[in-house]
CSV table of C-alpha atoms and ligand atoms in Angstrom, one decimal:
chain,number,residue,atom,x,y,z
A,1,MET,CA,0.0,0.0,0.0
A,2,SER,CA,1.3,3.4,-0.9
A,3,LEU,CA,2.0,5.9,1.8
A,4,LYS,CA,-0.7,8.2,0.5
A,5,LYS,CA,-3.3,5.3,0.6
A,6,TYR,CA,-2.1,4.4,4.2
A,7,LEU,CA,-2.5,8.0,5.4
A,8,ILE,CA,-6.0,8.3,3.9
A,9,LEU,CA,-7.0,5.0,5.5
A,10,ALA,CA,-5.4,5.9,8.9
A,11,THR,CA,-7.2,9.3,8.9
A,12,LEU,CA,-10.4,7.6,8.1
A,13,CYS,CA,-9.9,5.2,10.9
A,14,ILE,CA,-9.0,7.9,13.4
A,15,TRP,CA,-12.2,9.8,12.6
A,16,THR,CA,-14.6,7.0,12.0
A,17,LEU,CA,-13.6,4.2,14.4
A,18,PRO,CA,-14.3,6.1,17.7
A,19,ALA,CA,-17.7,7.1,16.3
A,20,LEU,CA,-18.4,3.5,15.3
A,21,CYS,CA,-17.3,2.2,18.7
A,22,GLY,CA,-19.4,4.9,20.4
A,23,VAL,CA,-16.5,6.5,22.2
A,24,GLN,CA,-17.2,9.9,20.8
A,25,LYS,CA,-20.8,9.8,21.9
A,26,PRO,CA,-21.8,11.4,25.2
A,27,ARG,CA,-22.5,8.8,27.9
A,28,VAL,CA,-26.0,8.9,29.4
A,29,THR,CA,-27.2,6.8,32.3
A,30,ILE,CA,-31.0,6.2,32.5
A,31,VAL,CA,-32.1,5.7,36.1
A,32,ALA,CA,-35.5,4.2,36.1
A,33,THR,CA,-37.9,4.6,39.0
A,34,GLY,CA,-41.3,3.4,37.6
A,35,GLY,CA,-44.4,5.4,36.7
A,36,THR,CA,-46.7,5.2,33.7
A,37,ILE,CA,-43.8,5.2,31.3
A,38,ALA,CA,-43.1,1.7,32.6
A,39,GLY,CA,-46.8,0.9,32.8
A,40,THR,CA,-48.8,-1.8,30.9
A,41,ALA,CA,-52.4,-2.0,30.0
A,42,SER,CA,-54.5,-5.0,29.2
A,43,SER,CA,-55.9,-3.2,26.2
A,44,ALA,CA,-54.2,-0.6,23.9
A,45,THR,CA,-57.3,1.6,23.9
A,46,GLY,CA,-58.7,1.2,27.4
A,47,THR,CA,-58.2,3.6,30.3
A,48,SER,CA,-57.0,1.3,33.1
A,49,TYR,CA,-53.4,0.1,33.4
A,50,ASP,CA,-50.8,-0.9,35.9
A,51,PRO,CA,-47.9,1.6,36.3
A,52,ALA,CA,-44.3,0.5,37.1
A,53,GLN,CA,-44.3,-2.9,35.3
A,54,LEU,CA,-41.4,-2.7,32.8
A,55,THR,CA,-37.7,-2.6,33.6
A,56,VAL,CA,-35.2,0.0,32.3
A,57,ASP,CA,-34.0,-2.5,29.6
A,58,ALA,CA,-37.6,-2.7,28.2
A,59,LEU,CA,-37.9,1.1,28.2
A,60,MET,CA,-34.6,1.4,26.3
A,61,ALA,CA,-35.7,-1.2,23.8
A,62,GLN,CA,-38.8,0.9,23.1
A,63,ALA,CA,-36.9,4.0,22.1
A,64,PRO,CA,-34.4,2.7,19.6
A,65,GLY,CA,-33.2,6.1,18.4
A,66,ILE,CA,-31.5,6.8,21.7
A,67,SER,CA,-28.4,4.6,21.1
A,68,ALA,CA,-27.5,6.8,18.0
A,69,ARG,CA,-27.4,9.8,20.3
A,70,ALA,CA,-25.6,8.5,23.3
A,71,THR,CA,-23.9,5.6,24.8
A,72,ILE,CA,-26.6,4.4,27.1
A,73,THR,CA,-26.5,2.4,30.3
A,74,GLY,CA,-29.6,1.6,32.4
A,75,LEU,CA,-30.0,1.4,36.1
A,76,GLN,CA,-33.1,0.3,37.9
A,77,LEU,CA,-33.4,2.3,41.2
A,78,CYS,CA,-36.9,1.2,42.1
A,79,ASN,CA,-40.1,0.4,40.2
A,80,ILE,CA,-43.0,2.2,41.8
A,81,ALA,CA,-45.9,4.5,41.0
A,82,SER,CA,-44.8,7.9,41.9
A,83,GLN,CA,-47.5,8.5,44.6
A,84,HIS,CA,-45.3,6.1,46.6
A,85,MET,CA,-42.1,8.2,46.3
A,86,THR,CA,-40.4,8.8,49.6
A,87,THR,CA,-37.7,11.1,51.0
A,88,GLN,CA,-35.6,7.9,51.5
A,89,ILE,CA,-35.7,7.1,47.8
A,90,TRP,CA,-34.9,10.8,46.9
A,91,ILE,CA,-31.8,10.6,49.0
A,92,ARG,CA,-30.8,7.2,47.3
A,93,LEU,CA,-31.4,8.7,43.9
A,94,GLY,CA,-29.4,11.8,44.8
A,95,SER,CA,-26.5,9.6,46.0
A,96,VAL,CA,-26.6,7.5,42.9
A,97,ILE,CA,-26.5,10.5,40.5
A,98,ASP,CA,-23.8,12.2,42.7
A,99,SER,CA,-21.5,9.1,42.4
A,100,LEU,CA,-22.2,8.7,38.7
A,101,PHE,CA,-20.9,12.2,38.0
A,102,LYS,CA,-18.2,12.2,40.7
A,103,ASN,CA,-16.7,9.1,39.3
A,104,ASP,CA,-17.0,10.3,35.7
A,105,ILE,CA,-19.2,7.3,34.8
A,106,CYS,CA,-21.5,9.4,32.6
A,107,ASP,CA,-22.0,12.9,31.1
A,108,GLY,CA,-25.7,13.2,31.7
A,109,VAL,CA,-28.5,11.4,33.6
A,110,VAL,CA,-32.1,10.7,32.6
A,111,VAL,CA,-34.5,9.7,35.4
A,112,THR,CA,-37.7,8.0,34.3
A,113,HIS,CA,-40.4,8.7,36.8
A,114,GLY,CA,-44.2,8.8,37.3
A,115,THR,CA,-45.6,12.2,36.4
A,116,ASP,CA,-47.7,12.6,39.6
A,117,THR,CA,-44.7,13.6,41.8
A,118,MET,CA,-42.0,14.2,39.2
A,119,GLU,CA,-42.0,18.0,40.0
A,120,GLU,CA,-41.1,17.1,43.7
A,121,THR,CA,-38.3,14.7,42.8
A,122,ALA,CA,-36.9,17.1,40.3
A,123,PHE,CA,-36.9,20.0,42.8
A,124,PHE,CA,-35.3,17.8,45.5
A,125,LEU,CA,-32.5,16.8,43.1
A,126,ASP,CA,-32.1,20.4,42.0
A,127,LEU,CA,-31.5,21.5,45.6
A,128,VAL,CA,-29.0,18.7,46.6
A,129,LEU,CA,-27.0,18.1,43.5
A,130,GLY,CA,-23.9,20.2,42.9
A,131,HIS,CA,-22.8,19.1,39.4
A,132,ASP,CA,-23.0,21.0,36.1
A,133,ASN,CA,-23.9,17.8,34.2
A,134,PRO,CA,-27.4,17.6,32.9
A,135,VAL,CA,-30.1,15.7,34.9
A,136,VAL,CA,-33.4,15.3,33.0
A,137,LEU,CA,-36.5,13.7,34.3
A,138,THR,CA,-39.2,12.3,32.0
A,139,GLY,CA,-42.2,10.1,32.1
A,140,ALA,CA,-45.4,9.4,30.2
A,141,MET,CA,-49.1,9.9,30.5
A,142,ARG,CA,-50.0,6.7,28.5
A,143,PRO,CA,-48.7,3.3,29.4
A,144,ALA,CA,-46.0,1.7,27.2
A,145,ASN,CA,-48.4,-0.5,25.1
A,146,ALA,CA,-51.2,2.1,24.7
A,147,LEU,CA,-52.2,3.5,21.3
A,148,GLY,CA,-50.2,6.7,21.0
A,149,ALA,CA,-47.9,5.9,23.9
A,150,ASP,CA,-45.8,9.0,24.7
A,151,GLY,CA,-43.1,7.3,26.7
A,152,PRO,CA,-40.7,6.4,23.8
A,153,VAL,CA,-40.6,10.0,22.4
A,154,ASN,CA,-40.3,11.5,25.8
A,155,LEU,CA,-37.4,9.2,26.6
A,156,PHE,CA,-35.7,9.9,23.3
A,157,ASN,CA,-36.0,13.7,23.9
A,158,ALA,CA,-34.7,13.3,27.5
A,159,VAL,CA,-31.7,11.3,26.4
A,160,CYS,CA,-30.9,13.9,23.6
A,161,LEU,CA,-31.2,16.7,26.1
A,162,ALA,CA,-29.1,15.0,28.8
A,163,ALA,CA,-26.4,14.3,26.0
A,164,HIS,CA,-26.4,17.9,24.8
A,165,PRO,CA,-23.7,20.4,25.8
A,166,ALA,CA,-26.2,23.2,25.9
A,167,ALA,CA,-28.0,21.4,28.8
A,168,ARG,CA,-25.0,21.8,31.1
A,169,ASN,CA,-25.2,24.3,34.0
A,170,ARG,CA,-29.0,24.6,33.8
A,171,GLY,CA,-30.0,22.7,36.9
A,172,VAL,CA,-32.3,19.8,36.9
A,173,MET,CA,-34.9,19.8,34.1
A,174,ALA,CA,-37.9,17.8,33.0
A,175,VAL,CA,-39.0,16.9,29.4
A,176,MET,CA,-42.5,16.2,28.5
A,177,ASN,CA,-44.4,16.5,25.2
A,178,ASP,CA,-41.5,18.3,23.5
A,179,TYR,CA,-41.2,21.0,26.2
A,180,ILE,CA,-38.3,21.5,28.5
A,181,TYR,CA,-39.0,22.7,32.1
A,182,ALA,CA,-37.0,23.9,35.0
A,183,ALA,CA,-37.3,21.8,38.2
A,184,ALA,CA,-38.3,24.7,40.4
A,185,GLU,CA,-41.0,26.0,38.0
A,186,PHE,CA,-43.0,23.2,36.5
A,187,THR,CA,-46.1,21.5,37.9
A,188,LYS,CA,-48.5,18.9,36.7
A,189,VAL,CA,-51.6,20.6,35.3
A,190,HIS,CA,-53.6,17.8,33.6
A,191,THR,CA,-54.6,14.4,35.0
A,192,VAL,CA,-54.6,12.5,31.6
A,193,ASN,CA,-53.4,14.6,28.7
A,194,PRO,CA,-49.9,14.0,27.4
A,195,ASP,CA,-49.3,17.7,27.6
A,196,ALA,CA,-49.5,17.4,31.3
A,197,PHE,CA,-47.0,19.9,32.6
A,198,ALA,CA,-46.8,23.7,32.7
A,199,SER,CA,-44.6,26.4,34.2
A,200,PRO,CA,-47.5,28.8,35.1
A,201,ASP,CA,-45.5,32.0,35.7
A,202,ARG,CA,-42.5,31.6,33.4
A,203,GLY,CA,-43.4,29.2,30.7
A,204,PRO,CA,-41.1,26.3,29.6
A,205,LEU,CA,-37.3,26.7,29.4
A,206,GLY,CA,-37.4,25.6,25.8
A,207,VAL,CA,-38.5,23.0,23.3
A,208,ILE,CA,-36.9,20.0,21.8
A,209,ARG,CA,-37.3,19.2,18.2
A,210,GLY,CA,-35.7,16.2,16.4
A,211,GLY,CA,-33.6,15.7,19.5
A,212,ASN,CA,-32.2,19.2,19.4
A,213,PRO,CA,-33.0,21.5,22.3
A,214,HIS,CA,-33.9,25.2,21.7
A,215,PHE,CA,-33.7,27.2,24.9
A,216,PHE,CA,-35.8,30.4,25.2
A,217,ARG,CA,-34.0,31.7,28.3
A,218,GLY,CA,-31.4,30.9,30.9
A,219,PRO,CA,-32.1,28.7,33.9
A,220,ALA,CA,-33.8,30.0,37.1
A,221,GLY,CA,-31.6,30.8,40.1
A,222,ARG,CA,-30.2,27.9,42.1
A,223,LEU,CA,-29.5,27.3,45.7
A,224,ARG,CA,-26.3,25.4,45.3
A,225,THR,CA,-24.3,27.1,48.0
A,226,GLN,CA,-26.8,26.6,50.8
A,227,LEU,CA,-28.3,23.2,50.3
A,228,THR,CA,-26.1,21.2,48.0
A,229,CYS,CA,-25.0,17.9,49.5
A,230,ASN,CA,-21.9,15.8,48.9
A,231,THR,CA,-22.0,12.0,49.4
A,232,LYS,CA,-21.3,12.2,53.1
A,233,GLU,CA,-24.0,14.8,53.7
A,234,LEU,CA,-26.5,12.7,51.7
A,235,GLN,CA,-25.6,9.8,54.0
A,236,GLU,CA,-26.1,12.0,57.0
A,237,LEU,CA,-29.6,12.9,55.7
A,238,SER,CA,-30.3,9.2,55.2
A,239,ASP,CA,-29.2,8.5,58.8
A,240,LYS,CA,-31.4,11.3,60.1
A,241,LEU,CA,-34.4,9.7,58.3
A,242,ARG,CA,-33.6,6.3,59.8
A,243,ASP,CA,-33.2,7.8,63.3
A,244,LYS,CA,-36.5,9.8,62.8
A,245,ALA,CA,-34.4,13.0,63.2
A,246,PHE,CA,-35.2,14.3,59.8
A,247,PRO,CA,-37.3,17.5,59.8
A,248,ARG,CA,-41.0,16.7,59.7
A,249,VAL,CA,-43.0,19.1,57.5
A,250,GLU,CA,-46.6,18.7,56.5
A,251,ILE,CA,-49.0,20.7,54.2
A,252,ILE,CA,-52.3,22.2,55.4
A,253,LEU,CA,-54.9,23.2,52.8
A,254,SER,CA,-56.9,26.3,53.4
A,255,TYR,CA,-60.5,26.6,52.0
A,256,ALA,CA,-63.7,28.3,52.9
A,257,GLY,CA,-64.6,27.2,56.4
A,258,ALA,CA,-61.2,25.5,57.2
A,259,THR,CA,-60.7,24.7,60.9
A,260,ALA,CA,-57.5,24.4,62.9
A,261,GLY,CA,-58.2,20.7,63.7
A,262,LEU,CA,-55.5,19.3,61.5
A,263,ILE,CA,-52.9,21.8,62.7
A,264,ASP,CA,-53.6,20.9,66.3
A,265,ALA,CA,-53.4,17.2,65.5
A,266,LEU,CA,-50.0,17.8,63.9
A,267,LEU,CA,-48.8,19.8,66.8
A,268,LYS,CA,-49.8,17.0,69.2
A,269,ASN,CA,-47.8,14.5,67.0
A,270,GLY,CA,-44.7,16.7,67.0
A,271,MET,CA,-43.9,18.7,63.9
A,272,ASP,CA,-41.0,20.9,62.8
A,273,GLY,CA,-42.8,22.9,60.1
A,274,ILE,CA,-46.0,23.3,58.3
A,275,VAL,CA,-46.7,24.8,54.9
A,276,ILE,CA,-50.1,26.5,54.5
A,277,ALA,CA,-51.5,26.0,51.0
A,278,GLY,CA,-53.5,29.2,51.4
A,279,VAL,CA,-56.2,30.7,49.3
A,280,GLY,CA,-55.4,33.7,47.0
A,281,HIS,CA,-52.1,35.4,48.1
A,282,GLY,CA,-51.5,32.9,50.9
A,283,ASN,CA,-54.6,33.8,52.9
A,284,TYR,CA,-56.4,31.5,55.4
A,285,SER,CA,-59.4,31.4,57.8
A,286,GLN,CA,-59.5,32.9,61.2
A,287,GLU,CA,-59.3,29.5,62.8
A,288,ILE,CA,-56.2,28.5,60.8
A,289,GLU,CA,-54.7,31.8,61.9
A,290,THR,CA,-55.2,30.9,65.6
A,291,GLY,CA,-53.7,27.5,64.8
A,292,ILE,CA,-50.7,29.2,63.2
A,293,GLN,CA,-50.2,31.3,66.3
A,294,ARG,CA,-50.1,28.1,68.4
A,295,CYS,CA,-47.4,26.7,66.0
A,296,LEU,CA,-45.3,29.8,66.3
A,297,GLU,CA,-45.5,29.7,70.1
A,298,GLN,CA,-44.3,26.1,70.1
A,299,GLY,CA,-41.4,26.9,67.7
A,300,VAL,CA,-42.9,25.2,64.7
A,301,PHE,CA,-42.0,27.0,61.5
A,302,VAL,CA,-44.8,28.1,59.2
A,303,VAL,CA,-44.5,28.8,55.5
A,304,ARG,CA,-47.2,30.7,53.8
A,305,ALA,CA,-47.8,29.4,50.2
A,306,THR,CA,-50.8,29.4,47.9
A,307,ARG,CA,-53.0,26.7,46.4
A,308,VAL,CA,-53.4,29.1,43.4
A,309,LEU,CA,-51.4,27.9,40.3
A,310,ALA,CA,-49.7,31.2,39.4
A,311,GLY,CA,-48.4,34.3,41.2
A,312,GLY,CA,-47.0,32.8,44.3
A,313,VAL,CA,-46.9,34.6,47.7
A,314,THR,CA,-44.5,37.5,47.7
A,315,PHE,CA,-42.6,38.9,50.7
A,316,ASP,CA,-43.9,42.3,51.7
A,317,VAL,CA,-41.2,44.4,53.3
A,318,GLU,CA,-43.7,46.9,54.6
A,319,LYS,CA,-45.9,44.3,56.2
A,320,PRO,CA,-43.9,41.1,56.9
A,321,PHE,CA,-46.2,38.2,57.9
A,322,ASP,CA,-45.4,38.1,61.6
A,323,GLY,CA,-43.0,35.3,62.1
A,324,GLN,CA,-44.2,33.3,59.1
A,325,ILE,CA,-42.0,32.5,56.1
A,326,VAL,CA,-43.2,33.4,52.7
A,327,SER,CA,-43.0,30.8,49.9
A,328,GLY,CA,-42.2,33.1,47.0
A,329,MET,CA,-43.0,31.4,43.7
A,330,LEU,CA,-42.8,27.9,45.1
A,331,SER,CA,-45.9,25.7,45.2
A,332,PRO,CA,-46.8,24.2,48.6
A,333,GLN,CA,-45.4,20.8,47.7
A,334,LYS,CA,-42.0,22.4,46.7
A,335,ALA,CA,-42.0,24.8,49.6
A,336,ARG,CA,-42.3,21.7,51.9
A,337,ILE,CA,-39.2,20.1,50.3
A,338,LEU,CA,-37.2,23.4,50.6
A,339,LEU,CA,-38.3,23.8,54.3
A,340,MET,CA,-37.4,20.2,55.2
A,341,LEU,CA,-33.9,20.5,53.6
A,342,ALA,CA,-33.3,24.0,54.9
A,343,LEU,CA,-34.2,22.9,58.4
A,344,THR,CA,-31.3,20.4,58.3
A,345,ARG,CA,-28.9,23.4,58.2
A,346,PHE,CA,-30.7,26.5,59.5
A,347,ASN,CA,-32.9,27.3,62.4
A,348,THR,CA,-34.1,30.9,62.4
A,349,THR,CA,-37.0,32.4,60.5
A,350,GLU,CA,-34.7,35.1,59.1
A,351,GLN,CA,-32.3,32.5,57.6
A,352,LEU,CA,-35.1,30.4,56.2
A,353,GLN,CA,-36.8,33.4,54.7
A,354,LYS,CA,-33.5,34.4,53.0
A,355,ILE,CA,-33.4,30.9,51.3
A,356,PHE,CA,-37.0,31.2,50.2
A,357,ASN,CA,-36.4,34.7,48.8
A,358,ARG,CA,-33.8,33.4,46.4
B,401,LIG,C1,-47.3,7.9,38.5
B,401,LIG,O1,-47.0,9.1,38.8
B,401,LIG,O2,-46.5,7.0,38.9
B,401,LIG,C2,-48.5,7.5,37.8
B,401,LIG,C3,-48.9,8.6,36.8
B,401,LIG,C4,-47.9,8.8,35.7
B,401,LIG,O3,-46.8,8.4,35.7
B,401,LIG,O4,-48.4,9.5,34.8
């Protein structure tokens, strides 16, 4: 073989072999937790189905385009419907993702998850993880064998996003129905439609088309410095949970005629904080107000949030809510997570309010 031919061949090998072997592709780990994306129905057109039936390998096999976009590995963390998600599983998930990035095992992570509590898991991960690598949650509204199943395309989009350099440094995101959402902002707004999520105040972060993300804006602010956890700190959280020393925070819904019965029951049981899902701009009944006073007297922190989808509850410097913390733009369910985690490090209303203000 002439030198010229050899050089051409060698150059071709240098550029094509790594691609053929997959070494040039980003490495994405899919961590599966269950949900409808892993669900199966007895009929492709019926409405009832069982969530959390398929394993991560089956999910990967249903989205064949993903292996062209990334070198994929699958990991089954649990297989549950997401109404059964727990703080313990969140901590395990956080530890797994932390060690995947810390040990340079992958470039990005996709978490498959039920849509019911996906916003909570995403927010928890956003608070505790301190890496720039993309973490993308996705799920489905239709089970895997339904007519028009949305899981495969959502998984494809999530893998493409997790593999994409533009997804770095944007915090934890979710992908659903071609939209990209920020963890702190999105919520589930439909019980059955595949377009199930929305970010009521800010809109989606972007869209994904043909596997290519298009971002409309930068990420929302993050809380890295205050609440990020390394592996040891995540283990400490896990130990606290096991020893029942983890902050206990519950949510109380306000409505016309709401009484303080549930607040008093919680106080009797021992509680570290409550979040009020108030009406309007975080308002509540006279009875709840007296219950809140009893909480504050007993050192239980109270966060004032709203059951209204948009607008949040803003901090009023002229008229601070006497001893209560204001949730800002966070929904009650996300305010609960932030309060729980913040209480592992801070213990004054002022410190906690500062974290919520960010
Ligand atoms: C679940 O959240 O596990 C069930 C509902 C869904 O995934 O859409």
